[in-house]
Amino acid sequence: MTTEMGALSGLFPVDKPLERWLRNKATEAVLLDHRTTRLRITHEKVDELFANPLTADRDAVYAKQLYLNLDTLAPYVSGPDSVKIGTPLHKLAPQHIKINRAYIVSCTNSRASDLAAAAKVFKDTAKANPETPPKIAEGVQLYIAAASAPEQEAAEAVGDWQTLLDAGAQALPAGCGPCIGLGLGLLEPGEVGIRDAQTYLASPEVVAASALKGVISGPDTYEVPTNWSGVKYGYGTGAEPTTENKLSNFLEQMESLIERVESIETPKSGVDILPSFPEKISGEIIFCDADNLNTDGIYPGKYTYQDNLSKEDMAHVCMENYDPQFDSIARPNDILVSGSNFGCGSSREQAATAILAKQIPLVVAGSLGNIFSRNSFNNALPCLEVPQLVQRLRTRFTSLSDDTKRQLTRRTGWTLTWDVKQSLIEVQEGEGGETWTEQVGELSRNVQEIIAAGGLEAWVKAEIRKAAAANT
């Protein structure tokens, strides 16, 4: 989840539940010959870990501190179609939103404990109605897949797996599946899908209860929180402020202010440009007006593991899940511009390589998903973050009087020129329109080398060849 939130790495203090889990795995590794963890997880290594546990320094400085009062949490459902949208279950359930397919899957959220929680919904229903075995609602298909084979074995050992099968669930192989377009649960040959289908995310209990009733709902044991006024969260720790942390916060703010003052732009002499790298990149702006455009929208999961797709085929399916018309609208050398958090979601590299296959030399967004940004540069696709450009595009094109419906992909007639040497973009807002510039981050020499080489893999191979040649 660290990467899903945009960070490249995350460090967490170890606690007693994690220690118990590690101890169990270490014991399993000793007792079971087929365990591959016996070299990685041992009681000796666990002892070393807890002898010097990872903790933050008392004087550690944080960019931001947030608190969440767990006592105020209530079941939520995310969606439709975005984890950015969340609705309390007790407000969504009365809407009786019909469902067609339900999934208890995912390599991270289908552990034995999750399957047990889902199975309990059917077991509780069976206890309440002993004469009628619980079955999923007519017209609903429920798919289950354990996170791993050991997790499925654990669920089978206690009967939870069979409980779900008896209720009518369809078993899928452990690990990844429908989320990335593999296995059952997808459109079959001859079936027809509609693009306005809606997707929701919820806990195993809610998914199971919804499959049982045919509409989004909670288990019968679920009680609406009394006097609930929302989840309590905010900046800081949530604790009463002390003189010490008030002073600490003040010092942090002063240090941040000093850093900003010291970083005020001074005239630049220009970035050193490699001979093999262009000093300027220019093209017409093609605008995909959406925030949180994820990697599945950019490159559909059903193609992710089709290694035989040519560049031409990849170009044709680029943005297919976001806008089927993108292929006919986009042209070679266009500059692709989109909203905030562009490229969020999975880490599939094809989200970047498909854009390159479409002969788009530059992506500009309000902000970029970190994994997509890294994948892009690793595959020789430059990216920039220019939120002001997105704001101006939206101001211009969402105010058109004849625009009765937002266009997913729009040829703007605007041109963008990125002066790599001066770290500057220039935007011409159509013929006779305003021209403006904005400073952007420098493209360092080592990043230029990777892009010029055709990506990180090609750069590494070239460096290996150089080293080999130097040693002969």
Coordinates of N, CA, C and O in Angstrom, one line a residue, residues 244-397:
E244 N 6.5 21.3 24.5 CA 7.6 20.8 23.7 C 7.2 20.6 22.2 O 8.0 21.1 21.4
N245 N 6.1 20.0 21.9 CA 5.8 19.8 20.5 C 5.4 21.1 19.8 O 5.5 21.3 18.6
K246 N 4.8 22.1 20.6 CA 4.5 23.4 20.0 C 5.8 24.0 19.5 O 5.9 24.6 18.4
L247 N 6.9 24.0 20.4 CA 8.2 24.6 20.1 C 8.8 23.8 18.9 O 9.3 24.4 18.0
S248 N 8.7 22.5 18.9 CA 9.2 21.7 17.8 C 8.6 22.0 16.5 O 9.2 22.2 15.5
N249 N 7.2 22.2 16.5 CA 6.5 22.5 15.3 C 6.9 23.9 14.8 O 7.1 24.1 13.6
F250 N 7.1 24.8 15.7 CA 7.5 26.2 15.3 C 8.9 26.1 14.6 O 9.1 26.8 13.6
L251 N 9.8 25.4 15.2 CA 11.2 25.3 14.7 C 11.2 24.6 13.3 O 11.9 25.1 12.4
E252 N 10.3 23.6 13.1 CA 10.2 22.9 11.8 C 9.7 23.9 10.8 O 10.2 23.9 9.6
Q253 N 8.7 24.7 11.1 CA 8.1 25.7 10.2 C 9.2 26.7 9.8 O 9.3 27.1 8.6
M254 N 10.0 27.2 10.8 CA 11.0 28.2 10.5 C 12.1 27.6 9.6 O 12.5 28.3 8.6
E255 N 12.5 26.4 9.8 CA 13.5 25.7 9.0 C 13.0 25.5 7.5 O 13.7 25.8 6.6
S256 N 11.7 25.2 7.4 CA 11.1 25.0 6.1 C 11.0 26.4 5.4 O 11.3 26.5 4.2
L257 N 10.7 27.5 6.1 CA 10.7 28.8 5.5 C 12.1 29.2 5.0 O 12.2 29.7 3.9
I258 N 13.1 28.9 5.8 CA 14.4 29.3 5.5 C 14.9 28.5 4.2 O 15.5 29.1 3.3
E259 N 14.5 27.3 4.1 CA 14.8 26.5 3.0 C 14.2 27.0 1.7 O 14.8 27.1 0.6
R260 N 12.9 27.5 1.8 CA 12.2 28.0 0.7 C 12.8 29.3 0.2 O 13.0 29.6 -1.0
V261 N 13.2 30.2 1.2 CA 13.9 31.4 0.8 C 15.2 31.2 0.1 O 15.5 31.8 -0.9
E262 N 16.0 30.2 0.7 CA 17.3 29.9 0.1 C 17.2 29.3 -1.3 O 18.1 29.3 -2.1
S263 N 16.0 28.7 -1.6 CA 15.9 28.0 -2.9 C 15.2 28.9 -4.0 O 14.9 28.4 -5.0
I264 N 15.1 30.2 -3.7 CA 14.5 31.1 -4.7 C 15.3 31.0 -5.9 O 16.6 31.1 -5.9
E265 N 14.6 30.9 -7.1 CA 15.3 30.8 -8.3 C 16.3 31.9 -8.6 O 16.0 33.1 -8.4
T266 N 17.5 31.5 -9.1 CA 18.4 32.5 -9.6 C 18.6 32.2 -11.1 O 18.4 31.1 -11.5
P267 N 19.0 33.2 -11.9 CA 19.2 33.0 -13.3 C 20.1 31.8 -13.6 O 21.1 31.6 -13.0
K268 N 19.6 30.9 -14.5 CA 20.3 29.7 -14.7 C 21.1 29.8 -16.0 O 20.7 30.5 -17.0
S269 N 22.3 29.2 -16.0 CA 23.1 29.2 -17.3 C 22.7 28.1 -18.2 O 23.1 28.1 -19.4
G270 N 21.8 27.2 -17.8 CA 21.3 26.2 -18.7 C 21.8 24.8 -18.3 O 22.9 24.7 -17.7
V271 N 21.0 23.8 -18.6 CA 21.4 22.4 -18.3 C 22.4 22.0 -19.4 O 22.2 22.3 -20.6
D272 N 23.4 21.2 -19.0 CA 24.3 20.6 -19.9 C 23.6 19.5 -20.7 O 23.1 18.5 -20.1
I273 N 23.4 19.7 -22.0 CA 22.6 18.7 -22.8 C 23.6 17.8 -23.5 O 24.6 18.2 -24.1
L274 N 23.3 16.5 -23.4 CA 24.1 15.5 -24.2 C 24.0 15.7 -25.7 O 22.9 16.1 -26.1
P275 N 25.0 15.4 -26.4 CA 24.9 15.5 -27.9 C 23.8 14.7 -28.5 O 23.2 15.0 -29.5
S276 N 23.5 13.5 -27.8 CA 22.5 12.6 -28.4 C 21.1 13.0 -27.9 O 20.1 12.2 -28.2
F277 N 20.9 14.1 -27.1 CA 19.6 14.4 -26.5 C 19.1 15.7 -27.1 O 19.9 16.7 -27.3
P278 N 17.8 15.8 -27.5 CA 17.3 17.0 -28.1 C 17.2 18.2 -27.1 O 16.9 18.0 -25.9
E279 N 17.6 19.4 -27.5 CA 17.5 20.5 -26.6 C 16.0 21.0 -26.4 O 15.7 21.6 -25.4
K280 N 15.2 20.6 -27.4 CA 13.8 21.0 -27.3 C 12.9 19.9 -27.8 O 13.2 19.1 -28.7
I281 N 11.7 19.7 -27.1 CA 10.7 18.8 -27.5 C 9.4 19.6 -27.7 O 9.0 20.3 -26.8
S282 N 8.7 19.5 -28.8 CA 7.6 20.3 -29.1 C 6.5 19.5 -29.8 O 6.8 18.6 -30.5
G283 N 5.2 19.9 -29.6 CA 4.1 19.2 -30.2 C 2.8 19.8 -29.8 O 2.7 20.7 -28.9
E284 N 1.7 19.4 -30.5 CA 0.4 19.8 -30.2 C -0.1 19.1 -28.9 O 0.1 17.9 -28.8
I285 N -0.8 19.8 -28.1 CA -1.3 19.2 -26.8 C -2.6 18.4 -27.1 O -3.5 19.0 -27.7
I286 N -2.6 17.2 -26.7 CA -3.8 16.4 -26.7 C -4.2 16.2 -25.2 O -3.4 15.7 -24.4
F287 N -5.4 16.6 -24.9 CA -5.8 16.7 -23.5 C -6.7 15.6 -23.1 O -7.8 15.4 -23.6
C288 N -6.3 14.7 -22.1 CA -7.1 13.7 -21.5 C -7.6 14.2 -20.2 O -6.8 14.1 -19.2
D289 N -8.8 14.8 -20.2 CA -9.2 15.5 -19.0 C -9.8 14.6 -17.9 O -11.0 14.3 -17.8
A290 N -8.9 14.1 -17.1 CA -9.3 13.2 -16.0 C -8.2 13.2 -14.9 O -7.0 13.2 -15.2
D291 N -8.6 13.1 -13.7 CA -7.7 12.9 -12.6 C -7.7 11.4 -12.3 O -8.6 10.7 -12.6
N292 N -6.6 11.0 -11.7 CA -6.5 9.5 -11.3 C -6.7 8.6 -12.4 O -7.3 7.5 -12.3
L293 N -6.2 9.0 -13.6 CA -6.2 8.1 -14.8 C -5.2 6.9 -14.5 O -4.0 7.2 -14.6
N294 N -5.7 5.7 -14.2 CA -4.8 4.7 -13.7 C -4.2 3.9 -14.9 O -4.6 4.1 -16.1
T295 N -3.3 3.0 -14.5 CA -2.5 2.3 -15.5 C -3.4 1.3 -16.3 O -3.1 1.0 -17.5
D296 N -4.5 0.9 -15.7 CA -5.5 0.0 -16.5 C -6.2 0.8 -17.5 O -6.6 0.3 -18.6
G297 N -6.5 2.1 -17.2 CA -7.1 2.9 -18.2 C -6.1 3.2 -19.4 O -6.5 3.3 -20.5
I298 N -4.8 3.3 -19.0 CA -3.8 3.6 -20.1 C -3.5 2.3 -20.9 O -3.4 2.4 -22.1
Y299 N -3.3 1.2 -20.2 CA -3.0 -0.1 -20.9 C -3.8 -1.2 -20.2 O -3.5 -1.6 -19.1
P300 N -4.9 -1.7 -20.9 CA -5.8 -2.7 -20.2 C -5.1 -3.9 -19.7 O -4.2 -4.4 -20.4
G301 N -5.5 -4.4 -18.6 CA -4.9 -5.5 -18.0 C -5.0 -6.8 -18.8 O -4.1 -7.7 -18.7
K302 N -6.0 -6.9 -19.7 CA -6.1 -8.1 -20.5 C -5.0 -8.3 -21.5 O -4.8 -9.4 -22.0
Y303 N -4.3 -7.2 -21.7 CA -3.1 -7.3 -22.7 C -1.8 -7.4 -21.9 O -0.8 -7.6 -22.6
T304 N -1.8 -7.3 -20.6 CA -0.6 -7.1 -19.9 C 0.4 -8.3 -20.0 O 1.6 -8.1 -20.1
Y305 N -0.2 -9.5 -20.1 CA 0.7 -10.7 -20.2 C 0.6 -11.3 -21.6 O 1.0 -12.5 -21.8
Q306 N 0.2 -10.5 -22.6 CA 0.3 -11.0 -24.0 C 1.6 -10.5 -24.6 O 1.7 -9.4 -25.1
D307 N 2.7 -11.2 -24.4 CA 4.0 -10.8 -24.8 C 4.2 -10.7 -26.3 O 5.2 -10.2 -26.8
N308 N 3.2 -11.3 -27.1 CA 3.4 -11.3 -28.5 C 2.8 -10.1 -29.2 O 2.7 -10.0 -30.4
L309 N 2.3 -9.1 -28.4 CA 1.7 -7.9 -29.0 C 2.9 -7.0 -29.6 O 3.9 -6.8 -29.0
S310 N 2.7 -6.6 -30.9 CA 3.7 -5.8 -31.5 C 3.5 -4.3 -31.0 O 2.5 -4.0 -30.4
K311 N 4.5 -3.5 -31.3 CA 4.4 -2.1 -31.0 C 3.1 -1.4 -31.6 O 2.5 -0.6 -31.0
E312 N 2.8 -1.8 -32.8 CA 1.7 -1.3 -33.5 C 0.4 -1.7 -32.8 O -0.5 -0.9 -32.6
D313 N 0.3 -2.9 -32.3 CA -0.9 -3.4 -31.5 C -1.0 -2.6 -30.2 O -2.1 -2.2 -29.8
M314 N 0.2 -2.4 -29.5 CA 0.2 -1.7 -28.3 C -0.3 -0.3 -28.5 O -1.0 0.3 -27.7
A315 N 0.1 0.3 -29.6 CA -0.3 1.7 -29.9 C -1.8 1.8 -30.1 O -2.4 2.7 -29.6
H316 N -2.4 0.8 -30.7 CA -3.8 0.8 -31.0 C -4.7 0.6 -29.7 O -5.8 1.2 -29.7
V317 N -4.1 -0.1 -28.7 CA -4.9 -0.3 -27.5 C -4.6 0.7 -26.4 O -5.1 0.6 -25.3
C318 N -3.6 1.6 -26.7 CA -3.3 2.6 -25.7 C -4.5 3.4 -25.3 O -5.2 3.9 -26.2
M319 N -4.8 3.6 -24.1 CA -5.9 4.3 -23.5 C -7.3 3.7 -23.8 O -8.3 4.4 -23.7
E320 N -7.3 2.5 -24.3 CA -8.5 1.8 -24.7 C -9.6 1.8 -23.6 O -10.8 2.1 -23.8
N321 N -9.1 1.5 -22.3 CA -10.1 1.5 -21.2 C -10.5 2.9 -20.8 O -11.6 3.0 -20.1
Y322 N -9.8 3.9 -21.1 CA -10.1 5.2 -20.7 C -11.0 5.8 -21.8 O -12.1 6.4 -21.5
D323 N -10.6 5.8 -23.1 CA -11.3 6.3 -24.2 C -11.1 5.5 -25.4 O -10.0 5.6 -26.0
P324 N -12.0 4.7 -25.9 CA -11.9 3.9 -27.1 C -11.5 4.7 -28.3 O -11.0 4.2 -29.3
Q325 N -11.9 6.0 -28.3 CA -11.6 6.9 -29.4 C -10.2 7.5 -29.5 O -9.8 8.1 -30.4
F326 N -9.4 7.2 -28.4 CA -8.1 7.8 -28.3 C -7.2 7.4 -29.5 O -6.5 8.3 -30.0
D327 N -7.3 6.2 -29.9 CA -6.5 5.7 -31.0 C -6.7 6.5 -32.3 O -5.7 6.8 -33.0
S328 N -7.9 6.9 -32.6 CA -8.2 7.7 -33.8 C -7.9 9.2 -33.6 O -7.8 9.9 -34.6
I329 N -7.9 9.6 -32.4 CA -7.7 11.1 -32.2 C -6.2 11.4 -32.1 O -5.8 12.5 -32.6
A330 N -5.4 10.6 -31.3 CA -4.0 11.0 -31.1 C -3.2 10.8 -32.4 O -3.4 9.9 -33.2
R331 N -2.1 11.6 -32.5 CA -1.3 11.6 -33.7 C 0.2 11.5 -33.2 O 0.5 11.9 -32.1
P332 N 1.1 11.0 -34.0 CA 2.5 11.0 -33.7 C 3.0 12.4 -33.3 O 2.6 13.4 -33.9
N333 N 3.8 12.5 -32.3 CA 4.5 13.7 -31.8 C 3.5 14.6 -31.0 O 3.9 15.8 -30.7
D334 N 2.3 14.2 -30.7 CA 1.5 14.9 -29.8 C 2.1 14.9 -28.4 O 2.8 14.0 -28.0
I335 N 1.8 16.0 -27.6 CA 2.1 16.0 -26.2 C 0.9 15.6 -25.4 O -0.1 16.3 -25.5
L336 N 1.0 14.6 -24.7 CA -0.2 14.1 -23.9 C -0.2 14.8 -22.5 O 0.7 14.8 -21.8
V337 N -1.4 15.5 -22.3 CA -1.5 16.2 -21.0 C -2.8 15.6 -20.3 O -3.8 15.4 -20.9
S338 N -2.6 15.4 -19.0 CA -3.7 14.9 -18.2 C -3.7 15.5 -16.8 O -2.9 16.4 -16.5
G339 N -4.7 15.1 -16.0 CA -4.8 15.7 -14.6 C -3.9 15.2 -13.6 O -2.8 14.8 -13.9
S340 N -4.3 15.2 -12.3 CA -3.5 14.8 -11.2 C -3.4 13.3 -11.0 O -4.4 12.6 -11.4
N341 N -2.3 12.9 -10.5 CA -2.1 11.5 -10.1 C -2.2 10.6 -11.4 O -2.7 9.4 -11.3
F342 N -1.7 11.0 -12.5 CA -1.7 10.3 -13.7 C -0.8 9.1 -13.6 O 0.3 9.1 -13.1
G343 N -1.3 7.9 -14.0 CA -0.6 6.7 -13.9 C -0.6 6.0 -12.6 O 0.3 5.2 -12.3
C344 N -1.6 6.3 -11.7 CA -1.7 5.6 -10.5 C -2.2 4.1 -10.7 O -2.5 3.8 -11.8
G345 N -2.2 3.3 -9.7 CA -2.6 2.0 -9.8 C -1.5 1.0 -9.9 O -0.5 1.1 -9.2
S346 N -1.6 0.0 -10.8 CA -0.6 -1.1 -10.8 C 0.7 -0.6 -11.4 O 0.8 0.5 -11.9
S347 N 1.7 -1.4 -11.3 CA 3.1 -1.1 -11.7 C 3.4 -1.5 -13.1 O 4.6 -1.5 -13.5
R348 N 2.4 -1.9 -13.9 CA 2.7 -2.4 -15.3 C 3.5 -1.4 -16.1 O 3.1 -0.2 -16.3
E349 N 4.6 -1.8 -16.7 CA 5.5 -0.9 -17.5 C 4.8 -0.6 -18.8 O 5.1 0.4 -19.4
Q350 N 3.9 -1.4 -19.3 CA 3.3 -1.2 -20.6 C 2.5 0.1 -20.6 O 2.2 0.7 -21.7
A351 N 2.1 0.7 -19.4 CA 1.5 2.0 -19.4 C 2.3 3.0 -20.0 O 1.9 4.0 -20.7
A352 N 3.7 2.9 -19.8 CA 4.6 3.8 -20.4 C 5.0 3.4 -21.8 O 5.0 4.3 -22.7
T353 N 5.2 2.2 -22.0 CA 5.7 1.7 -23.4 C 4.6 1.8 -24.4 O 4.9 2.0 -25.6
A354 N 3.3 1.7 -24.0 CA 2.2 1.9 -25.0 C 2.1 3.3 -25.5 O 1.9 3.6 -26.6
I355 N 2.4 4.3 -24.6 CA 2.4 5.7 -25.0 C 3.5 5.9 -25.9 O 3.4 6.7 -26.9
L356 N 4.7 5.4 -25.6 CA 5.8 5.5 -26.6 C 5.5 4.8 -27.9 O 5.8 5.4 -29.0
A357 N 4.8 3.7 -27.9 CA 4.4 3.0 -29.1 C 3.5 3.9 -30.0 O 3.5 3.8 -31.2
K358 N 2.7 4.7 -29.3 CA 1.8 5.7 -30.0 C 2.6 6.9 -30.5 O 2.0 7.8 -31.1
Q359 N 3.9 6.9 -30.3 CA 4.8 7.9 -30.8 C 4.5 9.3 -30.1 O 4.6 10.3 -30.8
I360 N 4.2 9.2 -28.9 CA 4.0 10.4 -28.1 C 5.3 10.6 -27.3 O 5.7 9.8 -26.5
P361 N 6.0 11.7 -27.5 CA 7.4 11.9 -26.9 C 7.4 12.5 -25.5 O 8.5 12.5 -24.9
L362 N 6.3 12.9 -25.0 CA 6.3 13.6 -23.7 C 4.9 13.5 -23.1 O 3.9 13.7 -23.7
V363 N 4.9 13.3 -21.7 CA 3.7 13.3 -21.0 C 3.8 14.4 -19.9 O 4.8 14.5 -19.2
V364 N 2.7 15.2 -19.9 CA 2.6 16.3 -18.9 C 1.4 16.1 -18.1 O 0.3 15.8 -18.6
A365 N 1.5 16.2 -16.7 CA 0.3 16.0 -15.9 C 0.3 17.0 -14.7 O 1.3 17.6 -14.4
G366 N -0.9 17.1 -14.1 CA -0.9 17.9 -12.9 C 0.0 17.4 -11.8 O 0.7 18.1 -11.1
S367 N 0.0 16.0 -11.7 CA 0.9 15.3 -10.9 C 1.0 13.9 -11.4 O 0.1 13.4 -12.1
L368 N 2.1 13.2 -11.1 CA 2.3 11.8 -11.7 C 2.3 10.8 -10.5 O 2.8 11.1 -9.5
G369 N 1.7 9.6 -10.8 CA 1.9 8.5 -9.9 C 3.4 8.2 -9.9 O 4.0 8.1 -10.9
N370 N 4.0 7.9 -8.7 CA 5.4 7.8 -8.6 C 5.9 6.5 -9.4 O 7.0 6.6 -10.0
I371 N 5.1 5.4 -9.3 CA 5.6 4.2 -10.0 C 5.6 4.5 -11.5 O 6.5 4.1 -12.2
F372 N 4.5 5.1 -12.0 CA 4.4 5.4 -13.4 C 5.6 6.3 -13.8 O 6.2 6.1 -14.9
S373 N 5.9 7.3 -13.0 CA 6.9 8.2 -13.3 C 8.3 7.5 -13.5 O 9.0 7.7 -14.4
R374 N 8.6 6.6 -12.5 CA 9.8 5.9 -12.6 C 9.8 4.9 -13.8 O 10.8 4.8 -14.5
N375 N 8.7 4.2 -14.0 CA 8.7 3.3 -15.2 C 8.8 4.1 -16.5 O 9.5 3.6 -17.4
S376 N 8.3 5.3 -16.5 CA 8.4 6.1 -17.8 C 9.9 6.4 -18.1 O 10.3 6.2 -19.2
F377 N 10.6 7.0 -17.1 CA 12.0 7.3 -17.4 C 12.8 6.1 -17.6 O 13.7 6.1 -18.4
N378 N 12.5 5.0 -16.9 CA 13.2 3.7 -17.1 C 13.0 3.2 -18.5 O 13.8 2.4 -19.0
N379 N 11.9 3.6 -19.2 CA 11.6 3.2 -20.5 C 11.7 4.3 -21.6 O 11.2 4.1 -22.7
A380 N 12.4 5.4 -21.2 CA 12.7 6.5 -22.1 C 11.6 7.3 -22.5 O 11.5 7.9 -23.6
L381 N 10.6 7.5 -21.6 CA 9.5 8.4 -21.8 C 9.6 9.5 -20.8 O 9.3 9.4 -19.6
P382 N 10.0 10.8 -21.2 CA 10.0 11.9 -20.3 C 8.7 12.3 -19.8 O 7.7 12.2 -20.6
C383 N 8.6 12.8 -18.6 CA 7.4 13.3 -18.0 C 7.6 14.6 -17.2 O 8.7 14.8 -16.7
L384 N 6.6 15.5 -17.2 CA 6.7 16.7 -16.5 C 5.4 16.9 -15.6 O 4.3 16.4 -16.0
E385 N 5.5 17.6 -14.5 CA 4.4 18.0 -13.7 C 4.2 19.5 -13.9 O 5.0 20.3 -13.4
V386 N 3.0 19.9 -14.5 CA 2.7 21.3 -14.7 C 1.3 21.5 -14.4 O 0.4 21.6 -15.3
P387 N 0.9 21.6 -13.1 CA -0.5 21.8 -12.7 C -1.2 23.0 -13.3 O -2.4 23.0 -13.6
Q388 N -0.4 24.1 -13.5 CA -1.0 25.3 -14.1 C -1.5 25.1 -15.5 O -2.6 25.6 -15.8
L389 N -0.8 24.3 -16.2 CA -1.3 24.0 -17.6 C -2.6 23.2 -17.6 O -3.5 23.6 -18.4
V390 N -2.8 22.3 -16.7 CA -4.0 21.6 -16.6 C -5.2 22.5 -16.2 O -6.3 22.5 -16.7
Q391 N -4.9 23.4 -15.2 CA -5.9 24.4 -14.8 C -6.3 25.3 -16.0 O -7.5 25.5 -16.2
R392 N -5.4 25.7 -16.8 CA -5.7 26.6 -17.9 C -6.5 25.9 -19.0 O -7.4 26.4 -19.6
L393 N -6.1 24.6 -19.2 CA -6.9 23.8 -20.2 C -8.3 23.6 -19.8 O -9.2 23.7 -20.6
R394 N -8.5 23.3 -18.5 CA -9.8 23.1 -18.0 C -10.6 24.4 -18.0 O -11.8 24.4 -18.3
T395 N -10.0 25.5 -17.7 CA -10.7 26.8 -17.7 C -11.2 27.1 -19.1 O -12.3 27.6 -19.3
R396 N -10.3 26.8 -20.1 CA -10.6 27.2 -21.5 C -11.7 26.2 -22.1 O -12.6 26.7 -22.7
F397 N -11.5 24.9 -21.9 CA -12.3 24.0 -22.6 C -13.6 23.5 -21.9 O -14.4 22.9 -22.5

